[in-house]
mmCIF file of C-alpha atoms in Angstrom:
data_model
loop_
_atom_site.group_PDB
_atom_site.id
_atom_site.type_symbol
_atom_site.label_atom_id
_atom_site.label_comp_id
_atom_site.label_asym_id
_atom_site.label_seq_id
_atom_site.Cartn_x
_atom_site.Cartn_y
_atom_site.Cartn_z
ATOM 1 C CA MET G 34 -13.189 89.611 -13.140
ATOM 2 C CA SER G 35 -16.532 91.850 -14.365
ATOM 3 C CA ALA G 36 -18.678 93.554 -12.505
ATOM 4 C CA ALA G 37 -21.320 90.697 -13.716
ATOM 5 C CA LYS G 38 -19.414 87.954 -12.184
ATOM 6 C CA SER G 39 -18.669 89.316 -8.660
ATOM 7 C CA MET G 40 -19.661 87.299 -5.586
ATOM 8 C CA SER G 41 -22.263 88.078 -2.703
ATOM 9 C CA THR G 42 -20.275 90.665 -1.221
ATOM 10 C CA ALA G 43 -20.018 93.052 -4.470
ATOM 11 C CA VAL G 44 -23.407 92.149 -4.939
ATOM 12 C CA VAL G 45 -24.531 93.699 -1.661
ATOM 13 C CA GLU G 46 -22.775 96.559 -2.051
ATOM 14 C CA SER G 47 -24.066 97.478 -5.540
ATOM 15 C CA GLY G 48 -27.516 97.990 -4.126
ATOM 16 C CA ARG G 49 -28.721 94.700 -6.299
ATOM 17 C CA PRO G 50 -31.446 92.632 -4.661
ATOM 18 C CA GLN G 51 -30.911 89.650 -2.889
ATOM 19 C CA ILE G 52 -32.503 86.951 -5.306
ATOM 20 C CA GLY G 53 -30.935 83.804 -3.832
ATOM 21 C CA ARG G 54 -28.626 82.207 -0.874
ATOM 22 C CA VAL G 55 -25.960 79.402 -0.832
ATOM 23 C CA GLU G 56 -25.333 78.310 2.782
ATOM 24 C CA LEU G 57 -22.121 76.281 3.261
ATOM 25 C CA LEU G 58 -21.810 76.790 7.128
ATOM 26 C CA SER G 59 -23.037 73.870 9.278
ATOM 27 C CA ALA G 60 -24.915 72.288 5.855
ATOM 28 C CA PHE G 61 -25.379 72.842 1.939
ATOM 29 C CA ARG G 62 -28.782 75.044 1.464
ATOM 30 C CA CYS G 63 -29.387 76.691 -1.525
ATOM 31 C CA ARG G 64 -32.634 78.946 -1.673
ATOM 32 C CA PHE G 65 -33.472 80.954 -4.633
ATOM 33 C CA GLU G 66 -36.467 83.364 -5.289
ATOM 34 C CA ASP G 67 -38.284 82.267 -1.627
ATOM 35 C CA ARG G 68 -37.972 78.404 -2.711
ATOM 36 C CA ASP G 69 -35.712 75.851 -0.448
ATOM 37 C CA LEU G 70 -33.762 73.980 -3.607
ATOM 38 C CA ARG G 71 -32.675 70.356 -3.200
ATOM 39 C CA PHE G 72 -30.203 69.124 -5.387
ATOM 40 C CA ALA G 73 -28.386 65.872 -6.026
ATOM 41 C CA ASP G 74 -24.926 65.253 -4.820
ATOM 42 C CA ALA G 75 -23.518 66.233 -8.571
ATOM 43 C CA PRO G 76 -25.290 69.639 -9.009
ATOM 44 C CA GLY G 77 -24.551 69.996 -5.448
ATOM 45 C CA ALA G 78 -21.211 69.801 -5.566
ATOM 46 C CA LEU G 79 -20.838 72.209 -8.566
ATOM 47 C CA ILE G 80 -22.353 75.121 -6.428
ATOM 48 C CA VAL G 81 -20.629 74.316 -3.579
ATOM 49 C CA THR G 82 -17.352 74.318 -5.965
ATOM 50 C CA VAL G 83 -18.237 77.826 -7.432
ATOM 51 C CA ALA G 84 -19.432 79.546 -4.298
ATOM 52 C CA LEU G 85 -16.527 78.689 -2.465
ATOM 53 C CA ALA G 86 -14.017 80.259 -4.719
ATOM 54 C CA GLY G 87 -15.482 83.825 -3.880
ATOM 55 C CA GLU G 88 -15.139 85.055 -7.542
ATOM 56 C CA SER G 89 -15.794 83.175 -11.275
ATOM 57 C CA LEU G 90 -14.087 80.339 -12.035
ATOM 58 C CA GLY G 91 -12.666 78.972 -15.551
ATOM 59 C CA ARG G 92 -14.663 76.100 -16.655
ATOM 60 C CA ARG G 93 -11.107 73.973 -16.565
ATOM 61 C CA ALA G 94 -10.561 74.628 -13.008
ATOM 62 C CA VAL G 95 -13.977 73.233 -12.275
ATOM 63 C CA GLN G 96 -13.360 70.506 -14.194
ATOM 64 C CA ALA G 97 -10.367 69.802 -12.635
ATOM 65 C CA ARG G 98 -11.199 70.329 -8.997
ATOM 66 C CA LEU G 99 -14.485 67.937 -9.317
ATOM 67 C CA TRP G 100 -13.417 65.177 -11.856
ATOM 68 C CA PRO G 101 -9.958 65.397 -11.512
ATOM 69 C CA ASP G 102 -9.441 61.710 -12.994
ATOM 70 C CA LEU G 103 -11.791 62.019 -15.793
ATOM 71 C CA PRO G 104 -10.477 62.983 -19.726
ATOM 72 C CA PRO G 105 -10.903 66.709 -20.367
ATOM 73 C CA SER G 106 -13.424 66.194 -22.712
ATOM 74 C CA LEU G 107 -15.595 64.156 -20.509
ATOM 75 C CA ALA G 108 -15.215 66.436 -17.623
ATOM 76 C CA ALA G 109 -16.328 68.793 -19.943
ATOM 77 C CA LYS G 110 -19.520 66.953 -21.019
ATOM 78 C CA ARG G 111 -20.362 66.563 -17.672
ATOM 79 C CA LEU G 112 -20.117 70.588 -16.489
ATOM 80 C CA ARG G 113 -22.512 71.326 -19.791
ATOM 81 C CA GLN G 114 -24.890 68.610 -18.364
ATOM 82 C CA LEU G 115 -24.783 69.529 -14.896
ATOM 83 C CA LEU G 116 -25.060 73.424 -15.489
ATOM 84 C CA TRP G 117 -28.218 72.735 -17.784
ATOM 85 C CA ARG G 118 -29.796 71.044 -14.927
ATOM 86 C CA ILE G 119 -29.124 73.634 -12.492
ATOM 87 C CA ARG G 120 -30.556 76.508 -14.666
ATOM 88 C CA ARG G 121 -33.110 74.313 -15.477
ATOM 89 C CA GLU G 122 -34.138 74.639 -11.748
ATOM 90 C CA ALA G 123 -33.122 77.736 -10.650
ATOM 91 C CA GLY G 124 -31.032 80.410 -12.077
ATOM 92 C CA VAL G 125 -28.233 80.241 -9.527
ATOM 93 C CA LEU G 126 -25.208 80.120 -11.756
ATOM 94 C CA ASP G 127 -24.216 81.914 -15.014
ATOM 95 C CA ALA G 128 -21.765 80.561 -17.181
ATOM 96 C CA ASP G 129 -20.407 81.715 -20.438
ATOM 97 C CA ALA G 130 -17.904 79.441 -22.987
ATOM 98 C CA GLY G 131 -14.854 80.051 -20.602
ATOM 99 C CA GLU G 132 -16.164 81.003 -16.848
ATOM 100 C CA VAL G 133 -18.927 79.795 -14.413
ATOM 101 C CA TRP G 134 -20.374 82.203 -11.287
ATOM 102 C CA LEU G 135 -22.824 82.462 -9.170
ATOM 103 C CA ALA G 136 -25.549 84.735 -10.391
ATOM 104 C CA PRO G 137 -25.729 88.477 -9.331
ATOM 105 C CA GLY G 138 -28.116 88.591 -6.078
ATOM 106 C CA VAL G 139 -27.087 85.200 -5.036
ATOM 107 C CA GLU G 140 -25.163 85.657 -1.725
ATOM 108 C CA VAL G 141 -23.134 83.154 0.253
ATOM 109 C CA ASP G 142 -23.002 82.860 4.291
ATOM 110 C CA LEU G 143 -19.456 82.127 4.191
ATOM 111 C CA HIS G 144 -18.535 85.289 2.678
ATOM 112 C CA GLU G 145 -20.715 87.238 4.852
ATOM 113 C CA ALA G 146 -18.967 85.515 7.894
ATOM 114 C CA GLU G 147 -15.380 85.263 6.914
ATOM 115 C CA ALA G 148 -15.884 89.361 6.420
ATOM 116 C CA ARG G 149 -17.436 89.833 9.678
ATOM 117 C CA ALA G 150 -14.372 87.662 11.490
ATOM 118 C CA ARG G 151 -11.528 89.306 9.540
ATOM 119 C CA HIS G 152 -13.003 92.815 11.103
ATOM 120 C CA VAL G 153 -12.639 91.199 14.490
ATOM 121 C CA VAL G 154 -8.900 89.629 13.870
ATOM 122 C CA GLU G 155 -7.722 92.810 11.615
ATOM 123 C CA GLY G 156 -9.174 95.381 13.967
ATOM 124 C CA GLY G 157 -5.692 96.219 15.353
ATOM 125 C CA PRO G 158 -6.831 96.560 19.252
ATOM 126 C CA LEU G 159 -10.468 95.654 17.955
ATOM 127 C CA ALA G 160 -11.381 99.376 19.011
ATOM 128 C CA ALA G 161 -13.237 98.958 15.654
ATOM 129 C CA ALA G 162 -15.276 95.732 16.436
ATOM 130 C CA PRO G 163 -18.537 96.207 18.157
ATOM 131 C CA ARG G 164 -18.524 95.476 21.533
ATOM 132 C CA THR G 165 -19.441 91.905 22.669
ATOM 133 C CA LYS G 166 -20.680 92.559 25.783
ATOM 134 C CA GLY G 167 -24.155 90.398 26.245
ATOM 135 C CA ALA G 168 -23.546 89.488 22.586
ATOM 136 C CA PRO G 169 -22.320 86.104 21.986
ATOM 137 C CA ASP G 170 -25.028 84.829 20.230
ATOM 138 C CA ALA G 171 -24.398 87.370 17.360
ATOM 139 C CA TRP G 172 -20.923 85.764 16.750
ATOM 140 C CA ARG G 173 -22.441 81.977 17.597
ATOM 141 C CA PHE G 174 -22.071 81.723 13.489
ATOM 142 C CA LEU G 175 -18.245 81.577 14.231
ATOM 143 C CA GLY G 176 -18.694 78.075 16.027
ATOM 144 C CA ASP G 177 -20.433 76.450 12.899
ATOM 145 C CA ALA G 178 -18.196 74.224 10.516
ATOM 146 C CA LEU G 179 -17.833 74.493 7.055
ATOM 147 C CA LEU G 180 -19.244 71.822 5.064
ATOM 148 C CA PRO G 181 -18.790 69.059 7.993
ATOM 149 C CA GLY G 182 -18.599 65.576 6.366
ATOM 150 C CA TRP G 183 -17.300 66.589 2.872
ATOM 151 C CA THR G 184 -13.918 65.353 1.974
ATOM 152 C CA ASP G 185 -13.339 67.260 -1.559
ATOM 153 C CA ASP G 186 -9.706 68.261 -1.615
ATOM 154 C CA HIS G 187 -10.663 71.740 -2.491
ATOM 155 C CA VAL G 188 -13.214 71.696 -0.069
ATOM 156 C CA LEU G 189 -10.832 70.403 2.933
ATOM 157 C CA ALA G 190 -8.389 73.398 2.175
ATOM 158 C CA ALA G 191 -11.795 75.847 2.287
ATOM 159 C CA GLN G 192 -12.561 74.235 5.799
ATOM 160 C CA ASP G 193 -8.841 74.691 6.898
ATOM 161 C CA ARG G 194 -9.015 78.475 5.928
ATOM 162 C CA TRP G 195 -12.264 78.761 7.715
ATOM 163 C CA ASP G 196 -10.845 77.004 10.756
ATOM 164 C CA ARG G 197 -7.697 79.162 11.116
ATOM 165 C CA LEU G 198 -9.721 82.441 10.502
ATOM 166 C CA ARG G 199 -12.518 81.843 13.030
ATOM 167 C CA LEU G 200 -10.476 80.433 15.970
ATOM 168 C CA VAL G 201 -8.281 83.823 15.769
ATOM 169 C CA ALA G 202 -11.879 85.508 15.906
ATOM 170 C CA LEU G 203 -13.119 83.483 19.035
ATOM 171 C CA GLU G 204 -9.791 83.951 20.681
ATOM 172 C CA ARG G 205 -9.873 88.015 20.011
ATOM 173 C CA LEU G 206 -13.655 88.211 20.894
ATOM 174 C CA ALA G 207 -12.836 86.187 24.242
ATOM 175 C CA GLU G 208 -10.363 88.398 25.178
ATOM 176 C CA ARG G 209 -12.323 91.622 24.459
ATOM 177 C CA SER G 210 -15.181 90.304 26.531
ATOM 178 C CA LEU G 211 -12.805 90.081 29.541
ATOM 179 C CA GLU G 212 -11.247 93.429 29.140
ATOM 180 C CA ASP G 213 -14.504 94.947 28.776
ATOM 181 C CA GLY G 214 -15.621 93.116 31.865
ATOM 182 C CA ALA G 215 -18.025 90.259 30.623
ATOM 183 C CA PRO G 216 -16.322 87.240 32.029
ATOM 184 C CA LEU G 217 -19.201 85.393 31.029
ATOM 185 C CA ASP G 218 -19.600 86.341 27.520
ATOM 186 C CA ALA G 219 -15.374 85.658 27.408
ATOM 187 C CA ILE G 220 -16.431 81.781 28.835
ATOM 188 C CA GLU G 221 -18.797 81.438 25.761
ATOM 189 C CA PHE G 222 -16.650 82.719 23.454
ATOM 190 C CA ALA G 223 -13.504 80.701 24.500
ATOM 191 C CA ALA G 224 -15.800 77.618 24.801
ATOM 192 C CA LEU G 225 -16.758 77.841 21.118
ATOM 193 C CA ALA G 226 -13.097 78.311 20.113
ATOM 194 C CA THR G 227 -11.948 75.234 21.878
ATOM 195 C CA GLY G 228 -14.803 73.836 19.858
ATOM 196 C CA VAL G 229 -12.907 74.531 16.691
ATOM 197 C CA ASP G 230 -9.263 73.540 18.227
ATOM 198 C CA GLU G 231 -9.286 71.331 21.269
ATOM 199 C CA LEU G 232 -5.756 71.968 21.809
ATOM 200 C CA ALA G 233 -5.254 75.597 21.106
ATOM 201 C CA GLU G 234 -4.012 76.982 24.657
ATOM 202 C CA THR G 235 -5.120 80.779 24.118
ATOM 203 C CA ALA G 236 -8.968 80.287 24.964
ATOM 204 C CA TYR G 237 -8.398 77.904 27.762
ATOM 205 C CA ARG G 238 -6.151 80.421 29.116
ATOM 206 C CA THR G 239 -8.668 83.233 28.580
ATOM 207 C CA MET G 240 -11.359 80.866 30.019
ATOM 208 C CA ALA G 241 -9.651 80.360 32.760
ATOM 209 C CA ALA G 242 -8.852 84.101 33.605
ATOM 210 C CA ALA G 243 -12.269 84.873 32.979
ATOM 211 C CA HIS G 244 -13.208 82.590 36.052
ATOM 212 C CA LEU G 245 -10.969 83.948 38.158
ATOM 213 C CA ALA G 246 -12.690 87.235 37.284
ATOM 214 C CA ARG G 247 -15.536 85.965 38.558
ATOM 215 C CA GLY G 248 -13.813 85.126 41.761
ATOM 216 C CA ASP G 249 -14.671 81.431 40.501
ATOM 217 C CA MET G 250 -11.320 79.527 41.655
ATOM 218 C CA ALA G 251 -12.901 75.903 41.346
ATOM 219 C CA GLY G 252 -13.843 77.039 37.767
ATOM 220 C CA ALA G 253 -10.390 78.155 36.815
ATOM 221 C CA ARG G 254 -8.691 75.135 37.982
ATOM 222 C CA ARG G 255 -10.568 72.759 36.651
ATOM 223 C CA VAL G 256 -10.265 74.844 33.387
ATOM 224 C CA TYR G 257 -6.160 74.318 33.980
ATOM 225 C CA THR G 258 -6.515 70.699 34.832
ATOM 226 C CA ARG G 259 -8.554 69.839 31.647
ATOM 227 C CA TYR G 260 -5.952 71.348 29.079
ATOM 228 C CA ALA G 261 -2.899 70.126 31.422
ATOM 229 C CA ARG G 262 -4.091 66.784 31.086
ATOM 230 C CA LEU G 263 -5.082 66.972 27.135
ATOM 231 C CA VAL G 264 -1.754 68.488 26.119
ATOM 232 C CA ARG G 265 0.041 65.863 27.807
ATOM 233 C CA ARG G 266 -1.889 62.836 26.580
ATOM 234 C CA GLU G 267 -1.948 64.299 23.032
ATOM 235 C CA LEU G 268 1.222 65.678 22.688
ATOM 236 C CA GLY G 269 3.671 65.377 25.440
ATOM 237 C CA VAL G 270 4.080 68.767 26.463
ATOM 238 C CA GLU G 271 3.072 71.239 29.225
ATOM 239 C CA PRO G 272 0.977 74.248 29.003
ATOM 240 C CA SER G 273 3.063 77.439 28.617
ATOM 241 C CA ALA G 274 4.694 79.494 31.138
ATOM 242 C CA ALA G 275 1.884 82.235 31.119
ATOM 243 C CA PHE G 276 -0.898 79.773 31.644
ATOM 244 C CA ARG G 277 0.969 78.523 34.662
ATOM 245 C CA ASN G 278 1.779 81.424 36.140
ATOM 246 C CA LEU G 279 -2.244 82.185 35.575
ATOM 247 C CA ALA G 280 -3.034 79.001 37.240
ATOM 248 C CA GLY G 281 -0.390 79.943 39.935
ATOM 249 C CA GLN G 282 -2.079 83.219 40.575
ATOM 250 C CA GLY G 283 -5.863 81.322 41.070
ATOM 251 C CA GLY G 284 -4.123 79.074 43.304
ATOM 252 C CA ARG G 285 -2.726 81.662 45.384
ATOM 253 C CA ARG G 286 -5.762 83.456 45.780
ATOM 254 C CA ALA G 287 -7.644 80.270 46.165
ATOM 255 C CA GLY G 288 -5.455 79.407 49.317
ATOM 256 C CA ALA G 289 -4.841 75.568 47.844
ATOM 257 C CA GLY G 290 -3.576 76.076 44.519
ATOM 258 C CA MET G 291 -3.964 74.526 41.038
ATOM 259 C CA VAL G 292 -2.334 71.304 39.864
ATOM 260 C CA PRO G 293 1.102 72.122 39.502
ATOM 261 C CA ALA G 294 2.824 71.096 36.344
ATOM 262 C CA PRO G 295 4.811 67.854 37.142
ATOM 263 C CA ARG G 296 8.965 68.250 36.482
ATOM 264 C CA GLY G 297 10.989 66.073 33.834
ATOM 265 C CA ARG G 298 10.472 65.438 30.244
ATOM 266 C CA GLY G 299 8.216 68.214 28.430
ATOM 267 C CA ALA G 300 8.268 70.456 31.641
ATOM 268 C CA GLY G 301 8.552 74.151 30.620
ATOM 269 C CA ARG G 302 7.041 73.632 26.852
ATOM 270 C CA THR G 303 5.080 76.071 25.585
ATOM 271 C CA VAL G 304 2.172 74.336 22.910
ATOM 272 C CA LEU G 305 2.021 75.717 19.630
ATOM 273 C CA VAL G 306 -1.649 76.441 18.702
ATOM 274 C CA ARG G 307 -1.030 77.845 15.462
#
């Protein structure tokens, strides 16, 4: 891929000024040279497809993703028409005879978000990650869904990748906050994680531990009970031994105990959250 066809992260690193921005988190938005652009569904879908790719896309690849059922000649004609319409409105996309890419200086919020999430996930013990104490708002973008309501196959695949990444990042941030002595932040991060995957045990377990760190036995009990009921109903299994042990610790502290896992079918089975 040539330097001219690099995406937003390379644009920033090269020092080129930002002239446009494509937003894919929460909803599709496009801004170019201080103008908010409004595109119909078809040109918007083309911009989204190229923005999601993270690099230049061959024309045939674009055509296959947007019009898989059309003959190649008709799909190629539609692509030429859309490129003309978009470039007449604003220079968001560039293209040559073989490829399509975002114009230099056009950033994509998803790529920035992915880079920050990976910084957390891949930071080993997270020593390189910024301290999270008092900073949930700085990471709230991890709670934003990617293009909600879009059902194209390539968008659904991108949504799955984003959800996996942001879930793990939120879990790490919750754990780091708890280690740093910020249980309220841990609870907020864990709550965001449960919004990504309501069956992911790690977030609930960290949330319960954060409540216990605050001395809130009732809060921890509510978290455990809610999760236990959820996985029994949805999956027919019990929380993991680690979560049950944590619940038992909180129960002993409270003197009353948390709701124990019933014996019988499914007892002792661990919920797979990945």
